[in-house]
Coordinates of C-alpha atoms and ligand atoms in Angstrom, one line a residue:
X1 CA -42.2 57.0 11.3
X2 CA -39.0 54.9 11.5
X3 CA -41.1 52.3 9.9
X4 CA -42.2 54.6 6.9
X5 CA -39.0 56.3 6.4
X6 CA -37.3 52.7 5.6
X7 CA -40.1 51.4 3.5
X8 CA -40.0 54.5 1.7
X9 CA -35.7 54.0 1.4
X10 CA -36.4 50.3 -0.1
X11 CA -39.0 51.6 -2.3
X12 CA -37.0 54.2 -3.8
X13 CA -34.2 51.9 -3.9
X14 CA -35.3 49.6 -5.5
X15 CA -37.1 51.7 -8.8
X16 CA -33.6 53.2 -8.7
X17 CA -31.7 49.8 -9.7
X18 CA -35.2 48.7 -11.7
X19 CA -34.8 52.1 -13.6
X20 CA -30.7 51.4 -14.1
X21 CA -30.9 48.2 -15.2
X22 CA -33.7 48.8 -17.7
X23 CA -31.0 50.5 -20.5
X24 CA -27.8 49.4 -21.4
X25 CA -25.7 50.6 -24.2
X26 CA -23.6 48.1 -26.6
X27 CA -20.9 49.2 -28.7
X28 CA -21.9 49.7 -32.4
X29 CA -18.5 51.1 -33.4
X30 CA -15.6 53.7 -32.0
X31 CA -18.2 56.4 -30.1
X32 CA -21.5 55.1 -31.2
X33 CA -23.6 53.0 -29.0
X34 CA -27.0 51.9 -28.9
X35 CA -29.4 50.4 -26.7
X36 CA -31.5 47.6 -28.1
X37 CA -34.9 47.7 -26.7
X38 CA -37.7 44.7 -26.2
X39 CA -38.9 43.9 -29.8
X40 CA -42.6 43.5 -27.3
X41 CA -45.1 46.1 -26.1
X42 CA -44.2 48.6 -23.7
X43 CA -44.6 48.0 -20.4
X44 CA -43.7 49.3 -16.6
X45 CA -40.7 47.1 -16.3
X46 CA -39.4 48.5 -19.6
X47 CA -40.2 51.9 -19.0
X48 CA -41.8 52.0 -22.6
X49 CA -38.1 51.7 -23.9
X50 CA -39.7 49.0 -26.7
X51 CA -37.5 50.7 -28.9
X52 CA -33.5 51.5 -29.5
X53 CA -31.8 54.5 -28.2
X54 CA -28.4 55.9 -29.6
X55 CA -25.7 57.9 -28.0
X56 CA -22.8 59.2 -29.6
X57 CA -20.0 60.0 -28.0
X58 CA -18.3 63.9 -29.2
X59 CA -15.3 65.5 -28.4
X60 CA -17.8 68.5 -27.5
X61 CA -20.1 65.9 -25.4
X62 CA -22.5 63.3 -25.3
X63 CA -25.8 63.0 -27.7
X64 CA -28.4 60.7 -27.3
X65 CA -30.9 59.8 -30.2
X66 CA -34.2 59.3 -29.1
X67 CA -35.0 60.5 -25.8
X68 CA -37.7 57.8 -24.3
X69 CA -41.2 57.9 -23.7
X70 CA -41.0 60.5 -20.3
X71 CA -38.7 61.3 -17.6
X72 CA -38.5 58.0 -15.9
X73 CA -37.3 56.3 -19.1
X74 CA -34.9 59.5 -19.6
X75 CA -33.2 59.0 -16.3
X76 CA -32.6 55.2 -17.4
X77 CA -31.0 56.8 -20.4
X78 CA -29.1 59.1 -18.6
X79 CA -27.7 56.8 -16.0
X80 CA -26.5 53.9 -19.0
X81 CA -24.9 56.9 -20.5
X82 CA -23.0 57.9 -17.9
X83 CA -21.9 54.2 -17.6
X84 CA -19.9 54.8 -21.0
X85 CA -18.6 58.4 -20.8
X86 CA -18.4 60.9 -18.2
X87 CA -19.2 63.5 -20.9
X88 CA -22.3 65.9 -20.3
X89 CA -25.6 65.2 -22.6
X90 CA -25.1 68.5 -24.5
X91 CA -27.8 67.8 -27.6
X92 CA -30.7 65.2 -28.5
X93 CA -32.3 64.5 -31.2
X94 CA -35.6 63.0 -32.7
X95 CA -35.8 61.0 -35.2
X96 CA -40.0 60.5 -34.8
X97 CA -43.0 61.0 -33.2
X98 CA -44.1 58.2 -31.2
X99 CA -43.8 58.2 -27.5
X100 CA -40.1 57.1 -26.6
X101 CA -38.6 59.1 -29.8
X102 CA -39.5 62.1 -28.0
X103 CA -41.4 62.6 -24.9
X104 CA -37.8 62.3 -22.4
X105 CA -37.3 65.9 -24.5
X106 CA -37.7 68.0 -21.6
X107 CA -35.9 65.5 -18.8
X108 CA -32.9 66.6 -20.8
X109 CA -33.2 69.8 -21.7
X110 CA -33.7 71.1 -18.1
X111 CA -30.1 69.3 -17.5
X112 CA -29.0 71.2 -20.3
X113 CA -28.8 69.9 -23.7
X114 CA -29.9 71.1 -26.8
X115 CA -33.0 69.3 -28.2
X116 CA -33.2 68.9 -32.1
X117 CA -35.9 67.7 -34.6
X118 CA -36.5 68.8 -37.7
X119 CA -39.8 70.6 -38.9
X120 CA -41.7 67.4 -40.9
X121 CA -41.0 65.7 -36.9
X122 CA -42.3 68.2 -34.8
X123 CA -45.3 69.0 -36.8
X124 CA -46.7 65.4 -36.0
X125 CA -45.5 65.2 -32.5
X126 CA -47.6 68.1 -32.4
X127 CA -50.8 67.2 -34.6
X128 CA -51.0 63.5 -32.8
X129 CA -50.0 64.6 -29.3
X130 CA -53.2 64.1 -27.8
X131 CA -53.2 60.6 -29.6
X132 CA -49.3 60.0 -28.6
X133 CA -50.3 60.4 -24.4
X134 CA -53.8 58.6 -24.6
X135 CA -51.7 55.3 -26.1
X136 CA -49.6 55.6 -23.5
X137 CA -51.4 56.5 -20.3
X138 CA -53.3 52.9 -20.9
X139 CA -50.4 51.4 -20.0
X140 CA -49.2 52.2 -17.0
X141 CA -49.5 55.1 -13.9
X142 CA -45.4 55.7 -14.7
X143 CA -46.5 57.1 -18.0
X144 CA -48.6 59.7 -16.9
X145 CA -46.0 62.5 -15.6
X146 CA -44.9 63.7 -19.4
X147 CA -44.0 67.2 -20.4
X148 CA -44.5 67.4 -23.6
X149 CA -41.2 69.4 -25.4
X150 CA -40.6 70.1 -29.0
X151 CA -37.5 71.2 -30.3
X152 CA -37.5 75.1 -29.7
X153 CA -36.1 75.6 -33.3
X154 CA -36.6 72.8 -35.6
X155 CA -34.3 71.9 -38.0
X156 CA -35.6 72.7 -41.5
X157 CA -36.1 69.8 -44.1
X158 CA -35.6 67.9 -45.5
X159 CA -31.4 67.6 -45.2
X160 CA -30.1 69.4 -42.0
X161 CA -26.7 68.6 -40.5
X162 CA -25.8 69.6 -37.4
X163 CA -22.0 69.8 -36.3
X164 CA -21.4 68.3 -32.3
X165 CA -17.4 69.2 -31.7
X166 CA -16.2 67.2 -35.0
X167 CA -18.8 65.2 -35.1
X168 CA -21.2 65.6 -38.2
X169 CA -25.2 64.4 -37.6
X170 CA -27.0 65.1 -40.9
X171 CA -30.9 64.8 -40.1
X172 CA -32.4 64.1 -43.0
X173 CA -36.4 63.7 -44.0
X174 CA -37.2 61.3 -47.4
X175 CA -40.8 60.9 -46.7
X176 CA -42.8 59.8 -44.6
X177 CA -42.3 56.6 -43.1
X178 CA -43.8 54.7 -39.7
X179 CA -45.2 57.4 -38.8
X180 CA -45.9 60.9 -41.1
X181 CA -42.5 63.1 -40.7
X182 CA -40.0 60.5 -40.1
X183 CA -36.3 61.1 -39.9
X184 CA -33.2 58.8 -40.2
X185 CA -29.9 60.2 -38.1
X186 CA -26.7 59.9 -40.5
X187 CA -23.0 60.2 -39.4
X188 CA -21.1 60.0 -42.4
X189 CA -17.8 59.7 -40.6
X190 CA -18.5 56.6 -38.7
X191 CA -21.2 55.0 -41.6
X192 CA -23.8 54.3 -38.8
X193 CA -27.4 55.2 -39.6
X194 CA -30.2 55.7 -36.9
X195 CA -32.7 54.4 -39.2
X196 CA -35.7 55.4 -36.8
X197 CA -39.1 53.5 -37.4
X198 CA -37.8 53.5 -41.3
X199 CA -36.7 49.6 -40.4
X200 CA -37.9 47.0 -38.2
X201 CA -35.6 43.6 -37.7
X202 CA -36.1 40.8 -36.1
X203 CA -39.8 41.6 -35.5
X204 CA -42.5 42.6 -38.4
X205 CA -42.9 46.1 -38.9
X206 CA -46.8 47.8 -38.0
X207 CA -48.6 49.5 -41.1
X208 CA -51.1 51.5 -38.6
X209 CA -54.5 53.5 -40.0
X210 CA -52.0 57.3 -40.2
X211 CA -49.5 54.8 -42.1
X212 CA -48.8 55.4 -45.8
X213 CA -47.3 52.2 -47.2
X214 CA -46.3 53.8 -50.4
X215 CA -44.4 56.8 -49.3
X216 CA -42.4 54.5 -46.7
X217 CA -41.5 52.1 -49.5
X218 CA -39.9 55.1 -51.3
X219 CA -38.7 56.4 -48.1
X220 CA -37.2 53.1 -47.9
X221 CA -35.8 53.1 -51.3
X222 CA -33.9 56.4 -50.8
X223 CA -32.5 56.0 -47.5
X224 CA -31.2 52.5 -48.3
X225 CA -28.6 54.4 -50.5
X226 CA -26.6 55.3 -47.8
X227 CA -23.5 53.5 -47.6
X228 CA -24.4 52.4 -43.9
X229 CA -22.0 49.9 -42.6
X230 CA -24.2 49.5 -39.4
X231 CA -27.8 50.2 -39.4
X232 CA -29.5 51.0 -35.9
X233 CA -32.9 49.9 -36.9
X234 CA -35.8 51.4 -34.7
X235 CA -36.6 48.0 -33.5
X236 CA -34.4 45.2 -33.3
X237 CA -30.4 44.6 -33.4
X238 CA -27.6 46.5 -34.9
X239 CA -27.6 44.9 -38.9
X240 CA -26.2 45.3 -41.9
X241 CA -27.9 46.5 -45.4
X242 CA -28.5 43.2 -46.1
X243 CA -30.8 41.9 -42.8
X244 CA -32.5 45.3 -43.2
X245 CA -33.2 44.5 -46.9
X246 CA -34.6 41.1 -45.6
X247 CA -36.9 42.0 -43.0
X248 CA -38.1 45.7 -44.0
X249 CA -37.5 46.7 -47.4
X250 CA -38.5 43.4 -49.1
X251 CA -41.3 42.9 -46.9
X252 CA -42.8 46.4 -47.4
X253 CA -42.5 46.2 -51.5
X254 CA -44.1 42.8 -51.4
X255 CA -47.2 44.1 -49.0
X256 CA -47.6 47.6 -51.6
X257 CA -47.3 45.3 -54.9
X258 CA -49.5 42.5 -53.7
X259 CA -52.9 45.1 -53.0
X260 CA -52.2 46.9 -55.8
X261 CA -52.1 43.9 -58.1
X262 CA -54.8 42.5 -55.7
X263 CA -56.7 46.2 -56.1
X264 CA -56.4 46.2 -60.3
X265 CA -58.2 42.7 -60.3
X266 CA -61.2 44.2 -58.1
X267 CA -60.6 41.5 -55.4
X268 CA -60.9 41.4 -51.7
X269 CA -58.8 42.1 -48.6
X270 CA -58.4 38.0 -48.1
X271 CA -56.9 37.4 -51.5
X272 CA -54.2 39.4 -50.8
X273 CA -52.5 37.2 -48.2
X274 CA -53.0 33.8 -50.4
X275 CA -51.4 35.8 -53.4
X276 CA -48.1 35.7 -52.3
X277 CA -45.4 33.7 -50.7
X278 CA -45.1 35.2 -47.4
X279 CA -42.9 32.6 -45.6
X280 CA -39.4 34.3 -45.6
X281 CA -41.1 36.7 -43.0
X282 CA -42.7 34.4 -40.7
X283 CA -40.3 34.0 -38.1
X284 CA -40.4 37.9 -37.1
X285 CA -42.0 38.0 -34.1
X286 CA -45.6 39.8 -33.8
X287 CA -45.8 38.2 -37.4
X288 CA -49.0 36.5 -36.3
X289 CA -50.6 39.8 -34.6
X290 CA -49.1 42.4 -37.3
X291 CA -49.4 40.8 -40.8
X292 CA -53.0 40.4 -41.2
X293 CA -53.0 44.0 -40.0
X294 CA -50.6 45.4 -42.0
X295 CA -52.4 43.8 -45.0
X296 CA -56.0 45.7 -44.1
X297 CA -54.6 49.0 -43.3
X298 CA -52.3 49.5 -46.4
X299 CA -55.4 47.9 -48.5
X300 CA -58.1 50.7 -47.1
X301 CA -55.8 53.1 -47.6
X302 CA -54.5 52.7 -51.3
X303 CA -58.5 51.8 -51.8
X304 CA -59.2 55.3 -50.7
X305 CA -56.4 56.8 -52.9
Ligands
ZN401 ZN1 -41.4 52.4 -33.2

């Protein structure tokens, strides 16, 4: 018994500092920080937090941006927050539908805060759910305790702002993006933008089969308008316009205009690749796994259009 009850103490020790260490919050600017997730796959050691997390800090209380992909990788949100301000979480948002955008929803609204998303968001988390858990329960046992939680009122699209003490968060839907229903998180008084799965740095970005090239690309085009002084990019560091210009938007027009010319001269999947100089992208990691990819689904799916 004695024996159990210590083994069980180390045990639960020890996935507390595993889950504490996982997340850690940098300074972006005054009262906005963000967590820079693994640019690999999800795994159990990082909780399925392959992806950045934002908090923001209110006069009202905290907010986090993206909630994780379930409750353990809420708690590790949770806990890094309260590393940087003894402020309550009093509201989340969503800026997607994939797993760690959304599934920590409930973790924090039974502590109390306000869960938002707006209506283009929660329509996918809802038509992929099914989809959404079976990716993730391949992964590991920890990700199969999720309760599923949309935001009770969704915001309605595609520009919502929501007002946190003086803090202004404008939500706001160009088209879809990464995934159908997309969102980027604005705040106009600090110029930071929680671009969401609009941008990928520092490792390529995934064109899956549900992935429309072309509306990203104008998604893309609209939100780059902003006049962000620090972009939180979905995956990857904190850049500026320019990095994000680099290693998203430049590599997303040149993918859509190579198949189409490809597509007008009646040629094939492989001459899309050898059509184009592709060399300023090869250094982002999963280049390798992702491009060829990337190539085939956006191909199939402006052949079927
Ligand atoms: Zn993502």
């Amino acid at each position: 018994m004695v024996r159990w009850l210590a083994g069980a103490a180390i045990a639960l020790s020890m996935t507390t500092t595993a889950v504490a260490d996982v997340v850690k919050f940098e300074k972006v600017t005054d009262n906005v920080y963000a967590f820079i997730g693994e640019i690999n796959d999800r795994t159990k050691a990082n909780l399925g937090l392959n992806a950045n997390i934002g908090l923001v800090v209110t006069d009202a209380g905290a907010v986090i941006i993206d909630t994780g992909a379930g409750p353990l990788s809420a708690a590790a949100i949770e806990q890094a927050a309260q590393k940087i301000t003894d402020q309550k979480i009093v509201a989340v948002f969503n800026t997607g539908s994939q797993d760690h955008r959304w599934l920590g929803n409930d973790y924090f609204a039974q502590r109390g805060a306000t869960v938002y998303a707006m209506d283009t968001t929660v329509a996918t988390q809802q038509a992929m759910l099914d989809s959404i858990l079976n990716r993730i329960k391949g992964v590991d046992e920890i990700f199969h305790d999720q309760t599923p939680m949309h935001a009770p009122e969704p915001l309605t699209g595609p520009n919502a702002s929501v007002t946190i003490g003086s803090t202004v968060f404008e939500v706001k839907y160009f088209n879809d993006a990464h995934f159908p229903g997309d969102v980027v998180i604005w705040l106009p008084q600090s110029e930071v933008l929680f671009s969401g799965d609009h941008v990928y740095v520092d490792r390529l970005l995934g064109v899956h089969p549900h992935t429309d090239a072309v509306k990203w690309v104008d998604a893309y085009d609209q939100m780059i308008q902003l006049p962000a002084k620090y972009i939180v990019p979905g995956h990857g560091a904190v850049s500026d316009k320019a990095k994000v210009q680099r290693e998203t938007g430049d590599y997303l027009a040149q993918l859509v205009e190579a198949i189409m010319a490809v597509q007008e001269d009646f040629g094939a999947i492989d001459d899309v690749t050898p059509s184009r100089d592709w060399s300023q992208f090869q250094h982002l990691r999963h280049y390798d796994g992702w491009h060829g990819r990337n190539v085939s689904n956006t191909f199939m799916r402006l052949e079927m259009q």
